[in-house]
PDB file of C-alpha atoms and ligand atoms in Angstrom:
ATOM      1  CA  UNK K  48       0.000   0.000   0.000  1.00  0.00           C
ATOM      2  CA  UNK K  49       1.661   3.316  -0.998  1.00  0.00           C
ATOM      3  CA  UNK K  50      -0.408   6.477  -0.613  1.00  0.00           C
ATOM      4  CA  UNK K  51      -1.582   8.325   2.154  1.00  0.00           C
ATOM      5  CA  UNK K  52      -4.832   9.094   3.760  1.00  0.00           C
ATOM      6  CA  UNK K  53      -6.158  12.482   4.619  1.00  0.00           C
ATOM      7  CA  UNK K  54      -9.278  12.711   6.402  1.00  0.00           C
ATOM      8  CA  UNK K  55     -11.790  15.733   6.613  1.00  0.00           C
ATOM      9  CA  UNK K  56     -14.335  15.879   9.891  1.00  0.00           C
ATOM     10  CA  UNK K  57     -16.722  18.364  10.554  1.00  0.00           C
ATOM     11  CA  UNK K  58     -20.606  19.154  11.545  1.00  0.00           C
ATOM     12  CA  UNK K  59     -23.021  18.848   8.698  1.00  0.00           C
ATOM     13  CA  UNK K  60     -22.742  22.194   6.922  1.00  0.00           C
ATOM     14  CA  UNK K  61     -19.182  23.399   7.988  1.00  0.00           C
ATOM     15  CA  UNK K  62     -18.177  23.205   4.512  1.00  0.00           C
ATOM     16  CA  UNK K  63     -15.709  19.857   4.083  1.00  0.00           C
ATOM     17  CA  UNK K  64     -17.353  19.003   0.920  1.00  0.00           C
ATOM     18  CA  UNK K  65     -16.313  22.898  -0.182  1.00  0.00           C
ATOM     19  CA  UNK K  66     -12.617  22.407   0.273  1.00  0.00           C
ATOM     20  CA  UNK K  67     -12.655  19.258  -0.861  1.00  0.00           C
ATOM     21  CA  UNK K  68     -13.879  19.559  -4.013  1.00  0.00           C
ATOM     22  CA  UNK K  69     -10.737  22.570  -3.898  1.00  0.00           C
ATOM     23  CA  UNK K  70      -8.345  20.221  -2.670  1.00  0.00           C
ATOM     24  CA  UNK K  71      -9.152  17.638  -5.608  1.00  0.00           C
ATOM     25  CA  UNK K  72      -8.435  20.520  -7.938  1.00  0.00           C
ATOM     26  CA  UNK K  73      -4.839  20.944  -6.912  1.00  0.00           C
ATOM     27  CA  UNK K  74      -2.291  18.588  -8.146  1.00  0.00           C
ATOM     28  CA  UNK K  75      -1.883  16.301  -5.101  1.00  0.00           C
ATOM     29  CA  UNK K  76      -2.735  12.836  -6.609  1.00  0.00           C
ATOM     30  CA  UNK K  77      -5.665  12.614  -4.511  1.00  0.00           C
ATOM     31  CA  UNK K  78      -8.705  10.695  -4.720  1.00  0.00           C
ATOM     32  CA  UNK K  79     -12.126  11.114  -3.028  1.00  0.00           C
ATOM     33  CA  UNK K  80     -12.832   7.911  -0.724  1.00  0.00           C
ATOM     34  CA  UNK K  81     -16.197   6.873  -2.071  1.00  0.00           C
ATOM     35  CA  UNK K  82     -18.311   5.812   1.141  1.00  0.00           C
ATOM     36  CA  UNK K  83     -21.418   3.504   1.088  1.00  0.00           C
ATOM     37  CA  UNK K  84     -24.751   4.831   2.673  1.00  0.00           C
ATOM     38  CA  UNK K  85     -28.327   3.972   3.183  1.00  0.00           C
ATOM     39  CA  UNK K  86     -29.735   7.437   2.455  1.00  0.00           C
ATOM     40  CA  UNK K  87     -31.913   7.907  -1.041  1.00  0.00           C
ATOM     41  CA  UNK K  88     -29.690   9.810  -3.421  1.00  0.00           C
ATOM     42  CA  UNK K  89     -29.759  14.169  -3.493  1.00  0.00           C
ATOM     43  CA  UNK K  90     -30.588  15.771  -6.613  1.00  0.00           C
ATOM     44  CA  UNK K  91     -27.934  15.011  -9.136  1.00  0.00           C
ATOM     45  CA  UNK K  92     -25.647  12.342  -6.893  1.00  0.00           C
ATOM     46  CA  UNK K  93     -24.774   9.178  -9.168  1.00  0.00           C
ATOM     47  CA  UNK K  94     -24.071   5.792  -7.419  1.00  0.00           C
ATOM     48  CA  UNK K  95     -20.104   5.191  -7.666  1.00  0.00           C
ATOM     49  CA  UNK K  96     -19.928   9.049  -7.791  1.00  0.00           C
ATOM     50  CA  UNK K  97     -20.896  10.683  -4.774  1.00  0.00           C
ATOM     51  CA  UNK K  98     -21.976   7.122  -2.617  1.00  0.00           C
ATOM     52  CA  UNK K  99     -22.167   3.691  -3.246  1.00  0.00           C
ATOM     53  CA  UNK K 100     -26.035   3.946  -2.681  1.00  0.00           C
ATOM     54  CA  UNK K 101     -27.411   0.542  -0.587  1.00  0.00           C
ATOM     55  CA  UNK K 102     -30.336  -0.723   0.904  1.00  0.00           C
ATOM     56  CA  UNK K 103     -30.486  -0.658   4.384  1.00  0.00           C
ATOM     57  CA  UNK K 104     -30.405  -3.966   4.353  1.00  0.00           C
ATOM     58  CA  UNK K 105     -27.798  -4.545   1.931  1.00  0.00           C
ATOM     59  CA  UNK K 106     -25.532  -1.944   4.194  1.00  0.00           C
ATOM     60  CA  UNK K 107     -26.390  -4.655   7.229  1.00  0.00           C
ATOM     61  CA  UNK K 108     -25.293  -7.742   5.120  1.00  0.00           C
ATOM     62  CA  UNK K 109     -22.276  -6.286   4.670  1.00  0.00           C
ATOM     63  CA  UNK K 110     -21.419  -5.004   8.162  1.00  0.00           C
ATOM     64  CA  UNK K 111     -21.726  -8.757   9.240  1.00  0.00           C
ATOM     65  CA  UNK K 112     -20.036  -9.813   6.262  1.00  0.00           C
ATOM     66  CA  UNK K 113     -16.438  -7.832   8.172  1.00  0.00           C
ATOM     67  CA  UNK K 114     -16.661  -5.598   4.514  1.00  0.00           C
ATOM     68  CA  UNK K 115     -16.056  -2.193   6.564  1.00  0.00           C
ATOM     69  CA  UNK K 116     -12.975  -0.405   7.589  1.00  0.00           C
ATOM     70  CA  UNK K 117     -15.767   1.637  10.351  1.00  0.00           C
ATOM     71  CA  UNK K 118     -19.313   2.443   9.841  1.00  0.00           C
ATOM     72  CA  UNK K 119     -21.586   4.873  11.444  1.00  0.00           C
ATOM     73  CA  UNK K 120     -25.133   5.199  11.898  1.00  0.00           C
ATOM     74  CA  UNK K 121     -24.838   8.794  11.430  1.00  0.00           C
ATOM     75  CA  UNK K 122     -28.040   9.645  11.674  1.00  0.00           C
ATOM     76  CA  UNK K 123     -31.216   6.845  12.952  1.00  0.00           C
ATOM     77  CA  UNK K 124     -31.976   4.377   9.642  1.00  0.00           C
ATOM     78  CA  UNK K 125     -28.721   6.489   7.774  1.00  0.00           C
ATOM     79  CA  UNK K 126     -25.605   4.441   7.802  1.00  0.00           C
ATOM     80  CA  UNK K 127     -22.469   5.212   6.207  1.00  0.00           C
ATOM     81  CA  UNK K 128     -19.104   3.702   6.018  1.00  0.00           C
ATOM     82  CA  UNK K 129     -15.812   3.033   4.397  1.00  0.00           C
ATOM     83  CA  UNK K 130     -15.793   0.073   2.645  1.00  0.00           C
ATOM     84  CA  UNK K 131     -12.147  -2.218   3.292  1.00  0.00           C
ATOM     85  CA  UNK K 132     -12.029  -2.891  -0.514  1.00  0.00           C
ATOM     86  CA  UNK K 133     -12.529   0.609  -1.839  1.00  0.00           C
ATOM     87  CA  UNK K 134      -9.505   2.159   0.593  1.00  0.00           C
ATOM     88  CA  UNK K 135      -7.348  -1.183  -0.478  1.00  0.00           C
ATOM     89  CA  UNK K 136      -7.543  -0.491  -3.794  1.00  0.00           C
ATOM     90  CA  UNK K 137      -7.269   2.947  -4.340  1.00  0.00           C
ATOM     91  CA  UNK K 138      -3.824   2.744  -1.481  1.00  0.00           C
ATOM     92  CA  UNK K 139      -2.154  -0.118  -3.793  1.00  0.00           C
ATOM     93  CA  UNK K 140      -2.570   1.857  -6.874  1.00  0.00           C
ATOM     94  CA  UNK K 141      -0.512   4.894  -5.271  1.00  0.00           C
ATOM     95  CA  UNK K 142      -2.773   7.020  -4.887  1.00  0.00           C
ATOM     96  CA  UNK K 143      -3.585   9.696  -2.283  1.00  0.00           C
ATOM     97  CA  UNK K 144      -7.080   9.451  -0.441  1.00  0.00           C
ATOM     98  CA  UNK K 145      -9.681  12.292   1.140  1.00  0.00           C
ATOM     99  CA  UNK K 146     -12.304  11.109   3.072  1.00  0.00           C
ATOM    100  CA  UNK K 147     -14.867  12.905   4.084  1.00  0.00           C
ATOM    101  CA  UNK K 148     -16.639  11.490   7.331  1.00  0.00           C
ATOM    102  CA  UNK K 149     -18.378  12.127   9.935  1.00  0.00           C
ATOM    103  CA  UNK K 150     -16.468  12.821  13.380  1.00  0.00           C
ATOM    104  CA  UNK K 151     -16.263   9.459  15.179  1.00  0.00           C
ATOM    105  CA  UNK K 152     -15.544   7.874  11.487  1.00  0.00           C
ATOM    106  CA  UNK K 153     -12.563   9.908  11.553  1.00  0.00           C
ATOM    107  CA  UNK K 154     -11.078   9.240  14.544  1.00  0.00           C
ATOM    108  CA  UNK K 155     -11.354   5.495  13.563  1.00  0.00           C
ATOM    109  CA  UNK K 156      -9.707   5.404  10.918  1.00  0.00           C
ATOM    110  CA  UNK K 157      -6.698   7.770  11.826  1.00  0.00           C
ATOM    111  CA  UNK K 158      -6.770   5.341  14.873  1.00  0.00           C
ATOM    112  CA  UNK K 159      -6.378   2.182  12.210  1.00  0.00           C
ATOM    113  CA  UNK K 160      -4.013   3.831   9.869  1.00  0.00           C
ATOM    114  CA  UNK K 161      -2.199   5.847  12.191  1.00  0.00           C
ATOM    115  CA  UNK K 162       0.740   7.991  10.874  1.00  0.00           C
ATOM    116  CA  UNK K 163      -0.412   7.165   7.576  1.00  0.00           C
ATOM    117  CA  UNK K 164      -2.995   9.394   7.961  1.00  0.00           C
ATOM    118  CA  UNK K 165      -3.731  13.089   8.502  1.00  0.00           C
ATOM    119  CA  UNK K 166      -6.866  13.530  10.229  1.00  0.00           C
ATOM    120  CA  UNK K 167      -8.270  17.691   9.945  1.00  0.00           C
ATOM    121  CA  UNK K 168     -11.259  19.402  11.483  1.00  0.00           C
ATOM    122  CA  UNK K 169     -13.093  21.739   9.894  1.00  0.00           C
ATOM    123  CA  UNK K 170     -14.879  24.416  12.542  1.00  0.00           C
ATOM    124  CA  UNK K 171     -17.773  26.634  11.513  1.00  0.00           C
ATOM    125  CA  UNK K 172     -17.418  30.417  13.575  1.00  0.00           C
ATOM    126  CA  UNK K 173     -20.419  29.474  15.157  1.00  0.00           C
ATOM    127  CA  UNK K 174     -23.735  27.629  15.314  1.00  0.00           C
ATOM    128  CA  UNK K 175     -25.218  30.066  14.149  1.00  0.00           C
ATOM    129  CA  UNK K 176     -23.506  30.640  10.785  1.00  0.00           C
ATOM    130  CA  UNK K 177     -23.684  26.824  10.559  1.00  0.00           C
ATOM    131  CA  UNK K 178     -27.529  27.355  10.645  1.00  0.00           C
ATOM    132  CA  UNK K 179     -27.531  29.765   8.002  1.00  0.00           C
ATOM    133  CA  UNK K 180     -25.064  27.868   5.930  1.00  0.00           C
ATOM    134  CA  UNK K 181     -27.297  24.509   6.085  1.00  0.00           C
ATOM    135  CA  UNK K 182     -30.344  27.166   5.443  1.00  0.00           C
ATOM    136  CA  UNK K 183     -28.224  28.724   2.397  1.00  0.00           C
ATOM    137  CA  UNK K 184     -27.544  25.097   0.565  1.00  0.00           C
ATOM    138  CA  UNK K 185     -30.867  24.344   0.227  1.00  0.00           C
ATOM    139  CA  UNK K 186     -30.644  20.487  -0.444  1.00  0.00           C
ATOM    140  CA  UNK K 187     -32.114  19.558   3.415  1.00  0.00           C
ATOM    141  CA  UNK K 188     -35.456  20.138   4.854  1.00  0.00           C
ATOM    142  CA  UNK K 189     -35.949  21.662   7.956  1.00  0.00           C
ATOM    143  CA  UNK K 190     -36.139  18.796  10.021  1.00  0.00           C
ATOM    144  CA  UNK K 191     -33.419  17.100   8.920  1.00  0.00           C
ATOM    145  CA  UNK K 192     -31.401  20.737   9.503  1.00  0.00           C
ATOM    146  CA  UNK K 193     -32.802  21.164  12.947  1.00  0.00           C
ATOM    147  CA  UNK K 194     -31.581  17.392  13.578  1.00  0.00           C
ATOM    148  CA  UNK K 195     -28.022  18.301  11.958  1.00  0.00           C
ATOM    149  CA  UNK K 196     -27.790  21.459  14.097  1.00  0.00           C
ATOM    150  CA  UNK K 197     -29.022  19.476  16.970  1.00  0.00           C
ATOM    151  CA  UNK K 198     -25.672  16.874  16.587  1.00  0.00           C
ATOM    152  CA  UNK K 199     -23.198  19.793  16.015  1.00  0.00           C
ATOM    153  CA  UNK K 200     -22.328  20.662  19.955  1.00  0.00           C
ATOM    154  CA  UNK K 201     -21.264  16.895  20.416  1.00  0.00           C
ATOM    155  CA  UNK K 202     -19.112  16.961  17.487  1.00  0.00           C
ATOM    156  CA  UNK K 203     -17.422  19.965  17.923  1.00  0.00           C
ATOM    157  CA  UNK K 204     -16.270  18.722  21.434  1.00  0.00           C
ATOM    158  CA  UNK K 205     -13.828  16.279  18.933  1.00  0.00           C
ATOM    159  CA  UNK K 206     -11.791  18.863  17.365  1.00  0.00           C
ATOM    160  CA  UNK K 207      -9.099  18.082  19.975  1.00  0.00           C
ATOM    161  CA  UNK K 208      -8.914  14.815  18.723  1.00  0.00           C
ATOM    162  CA  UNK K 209      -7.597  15.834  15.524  1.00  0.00           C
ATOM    163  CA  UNK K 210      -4.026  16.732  14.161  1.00  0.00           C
ATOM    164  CA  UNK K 211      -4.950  19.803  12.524  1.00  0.00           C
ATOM    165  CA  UNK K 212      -8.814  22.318  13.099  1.00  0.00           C
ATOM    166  CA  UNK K 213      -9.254  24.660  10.665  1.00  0.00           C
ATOM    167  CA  UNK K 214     -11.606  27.649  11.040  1.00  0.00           C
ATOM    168  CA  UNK K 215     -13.416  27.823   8.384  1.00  0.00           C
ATOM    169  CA  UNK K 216     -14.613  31.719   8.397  1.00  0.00           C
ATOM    170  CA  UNK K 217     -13.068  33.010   5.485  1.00  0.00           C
ATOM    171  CA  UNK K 218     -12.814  30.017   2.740  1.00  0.00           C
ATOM    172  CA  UNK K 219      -9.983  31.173   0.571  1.00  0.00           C
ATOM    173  CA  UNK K 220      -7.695  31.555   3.389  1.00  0.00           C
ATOM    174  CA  UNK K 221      -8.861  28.133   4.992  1.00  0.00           C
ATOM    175  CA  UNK K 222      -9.035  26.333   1.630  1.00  0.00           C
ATOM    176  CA  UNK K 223      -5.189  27.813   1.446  1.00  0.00           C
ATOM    177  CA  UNK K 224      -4.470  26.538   4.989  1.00  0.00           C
ATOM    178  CA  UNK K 225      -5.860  23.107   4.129  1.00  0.00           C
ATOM    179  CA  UNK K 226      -3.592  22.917   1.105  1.00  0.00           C
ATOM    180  CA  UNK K 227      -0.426  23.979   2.512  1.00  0.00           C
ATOM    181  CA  UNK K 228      -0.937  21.588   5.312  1.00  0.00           C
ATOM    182  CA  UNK K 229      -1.363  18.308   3.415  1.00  0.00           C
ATOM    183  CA  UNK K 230       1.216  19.587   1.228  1.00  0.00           C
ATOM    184  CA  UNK K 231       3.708  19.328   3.875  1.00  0.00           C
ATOM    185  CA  UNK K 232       2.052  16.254   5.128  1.00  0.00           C
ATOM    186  CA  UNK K 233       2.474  14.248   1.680  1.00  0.00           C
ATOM    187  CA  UNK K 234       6.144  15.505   1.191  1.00  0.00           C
ATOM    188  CA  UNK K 235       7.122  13.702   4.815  1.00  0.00           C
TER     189      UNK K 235
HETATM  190  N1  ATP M 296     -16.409  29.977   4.502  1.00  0.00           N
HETATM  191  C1  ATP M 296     -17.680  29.914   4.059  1.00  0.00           C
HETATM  192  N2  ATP M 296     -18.451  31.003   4.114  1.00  0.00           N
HETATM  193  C2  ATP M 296     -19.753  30.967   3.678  1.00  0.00           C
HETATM  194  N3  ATP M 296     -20.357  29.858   3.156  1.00  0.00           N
HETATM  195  C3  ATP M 296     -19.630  28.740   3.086  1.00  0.00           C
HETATM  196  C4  ATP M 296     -18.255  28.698   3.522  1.00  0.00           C
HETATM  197  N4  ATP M 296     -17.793  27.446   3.319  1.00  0.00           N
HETATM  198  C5  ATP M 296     -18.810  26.730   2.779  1.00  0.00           C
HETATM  199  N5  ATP M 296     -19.913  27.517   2.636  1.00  0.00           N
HETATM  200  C6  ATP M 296     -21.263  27.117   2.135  1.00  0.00           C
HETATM  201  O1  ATP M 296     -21.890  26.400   3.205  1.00  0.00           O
HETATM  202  C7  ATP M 296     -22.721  25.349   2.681  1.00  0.00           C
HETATM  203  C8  ATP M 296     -22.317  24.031   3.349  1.00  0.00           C
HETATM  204  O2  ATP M 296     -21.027  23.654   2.853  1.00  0.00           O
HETATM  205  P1  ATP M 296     -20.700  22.133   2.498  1.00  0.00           P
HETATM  206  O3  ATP M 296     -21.803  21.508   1.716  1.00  0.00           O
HETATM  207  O4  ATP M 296     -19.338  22.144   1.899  1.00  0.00           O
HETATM  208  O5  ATP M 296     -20.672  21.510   3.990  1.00  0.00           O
HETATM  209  P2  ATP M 296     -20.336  20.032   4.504  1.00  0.00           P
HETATM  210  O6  ATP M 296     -19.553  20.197   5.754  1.00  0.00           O
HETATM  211  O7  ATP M 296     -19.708  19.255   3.421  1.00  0.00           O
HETATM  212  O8  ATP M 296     -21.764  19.444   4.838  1.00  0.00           O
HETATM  213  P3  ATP M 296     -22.293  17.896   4.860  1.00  0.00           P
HETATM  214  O9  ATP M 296     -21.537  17.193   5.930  1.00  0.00           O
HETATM  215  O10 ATP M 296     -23.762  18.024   5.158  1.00  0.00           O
HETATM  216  O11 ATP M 296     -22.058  17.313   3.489  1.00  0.00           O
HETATM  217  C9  ATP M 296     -22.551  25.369   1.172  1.00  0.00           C
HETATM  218  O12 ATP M 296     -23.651  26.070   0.602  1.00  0.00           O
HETATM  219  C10 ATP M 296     -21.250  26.149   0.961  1.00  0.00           C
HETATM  220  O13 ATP M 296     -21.218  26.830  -0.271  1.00  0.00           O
HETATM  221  N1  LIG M 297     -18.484   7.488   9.613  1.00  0.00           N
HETATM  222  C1  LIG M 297     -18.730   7.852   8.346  1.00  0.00           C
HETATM  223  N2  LIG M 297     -19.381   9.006   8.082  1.00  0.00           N
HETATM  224  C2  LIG M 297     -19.575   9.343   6.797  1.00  0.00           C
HETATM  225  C3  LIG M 297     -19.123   8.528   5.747  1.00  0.00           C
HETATM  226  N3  LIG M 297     -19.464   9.133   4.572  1.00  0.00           N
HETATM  227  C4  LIG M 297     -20.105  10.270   4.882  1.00  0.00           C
HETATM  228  N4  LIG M 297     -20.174  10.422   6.219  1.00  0.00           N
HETATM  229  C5  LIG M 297     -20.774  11.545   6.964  1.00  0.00           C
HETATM  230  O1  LIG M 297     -22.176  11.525   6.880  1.00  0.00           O
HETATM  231  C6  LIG M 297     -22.690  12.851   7.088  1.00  0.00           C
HETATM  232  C7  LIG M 297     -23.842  13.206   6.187  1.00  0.00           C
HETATM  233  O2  LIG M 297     -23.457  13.194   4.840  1.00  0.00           O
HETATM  234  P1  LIG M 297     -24.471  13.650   3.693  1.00  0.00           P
HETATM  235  O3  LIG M 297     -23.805  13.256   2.397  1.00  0.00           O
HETATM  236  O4  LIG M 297     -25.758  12.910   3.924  1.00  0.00           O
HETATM  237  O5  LIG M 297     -24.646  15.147   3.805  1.00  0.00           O
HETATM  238  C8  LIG M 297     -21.527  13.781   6.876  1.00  0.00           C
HETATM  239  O6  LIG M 297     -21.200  14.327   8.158  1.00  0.00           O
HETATM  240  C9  LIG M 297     -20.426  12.911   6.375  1.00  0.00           C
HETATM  241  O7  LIG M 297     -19.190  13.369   6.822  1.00  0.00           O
HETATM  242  C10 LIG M 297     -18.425   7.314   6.074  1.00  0.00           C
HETATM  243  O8  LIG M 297     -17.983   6.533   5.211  1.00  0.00           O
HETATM  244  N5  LIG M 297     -18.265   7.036   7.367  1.00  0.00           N
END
């Protein structure tokens, strides 16, 4: 297995998915992580794009088949998870991986890759802006944002369980900070 894994953490509307999709602009050889989940596709997300898209009770099968590196129920009847096989694959071929996972998610697999891995936390300014920046997206309904919100307290009390938090208030200058900091991190 030769490449590296960087993992992204954050409440639901803190922006990972933001600098990500920045990050996989840049020439860094990296990949996204593909995850499996139970949840019904959004708006234009393709299976083997976004999510490998399963049946709850396909996801289930496979969690007693041993298929999963960790898996979360992230949310009740929602599970997602990082499937051994995907991570194997995309490691062996040299390349680079950036996961983007919810907080306990992360701090399983930095704990089964180790120093392998660079595990970052992204940190809205507030709840508040996190509100208006689930509000803003528009791809959630209220419930499900009230529910997101309501999970956000518990997962910011992780950050300190991650090698780098990044602030994300202004997103140029943490999309820069996010760059620079895996840059370093892949040239080790
Ligand atoms: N620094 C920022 N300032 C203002 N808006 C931002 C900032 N960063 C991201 N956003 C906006 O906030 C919304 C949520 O961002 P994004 O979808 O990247 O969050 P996420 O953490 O990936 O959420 P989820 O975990 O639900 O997928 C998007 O509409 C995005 O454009
Ligand atoms: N533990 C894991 N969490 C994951 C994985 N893939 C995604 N996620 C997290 O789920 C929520 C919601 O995502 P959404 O696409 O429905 O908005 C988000 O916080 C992701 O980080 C995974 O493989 N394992």
């Amino acid at each position: 297995m030769n490449g590296k894994l960087i993992i992204f953490s954050a409440p639901s509307g803190s922006g990972k998915s933001t600098i990500i999709n920045y990050l996989l602009k840049q020439d860094l050889n990296l990949q996204f992580s593909i995850s499996a989940t139970s949840r019904p596709p959004r708006g234009t997300e393709q299976n083997g794009v976004e999510y490998f898209f399963l049946t709850p009770e396909e996801f289930k099968r496979r969690i007693a088949n041993g298929e999963f590196v960790e898996y979360e129920e992230v949310y009740p009847d929602r599970f997602y998870g990082t499937l051994k096989s995907q991570v194997e694959k995309q490691l062996t071929e040299g390349q680079n991986i950036i996961f983007d996972v919810d907080v306990v998610g992360g701090c399983n697999i930095k704990q089964f890759y180790g120093e392998r891995a660079l595990s970052v936390f992204i940190q809205p300014p507030s709840i508040d802006e996190l509100r208006k920046r689930l509000e803003g997206r528009g791809t959630d309904s209220p419930e499900t944002i009230e529910s997101r919100i309501a999970k956000a307290s518990f997962e910011l009390s992780y950050a300190p369980k991650f090698d780098l938090v990044i602030v994300n208030d202004n997103l140029e200058a943490a999309e820069t900070q996010a760059l620079e900091a895996i840059r370093k991190f892949l040239a080790q």
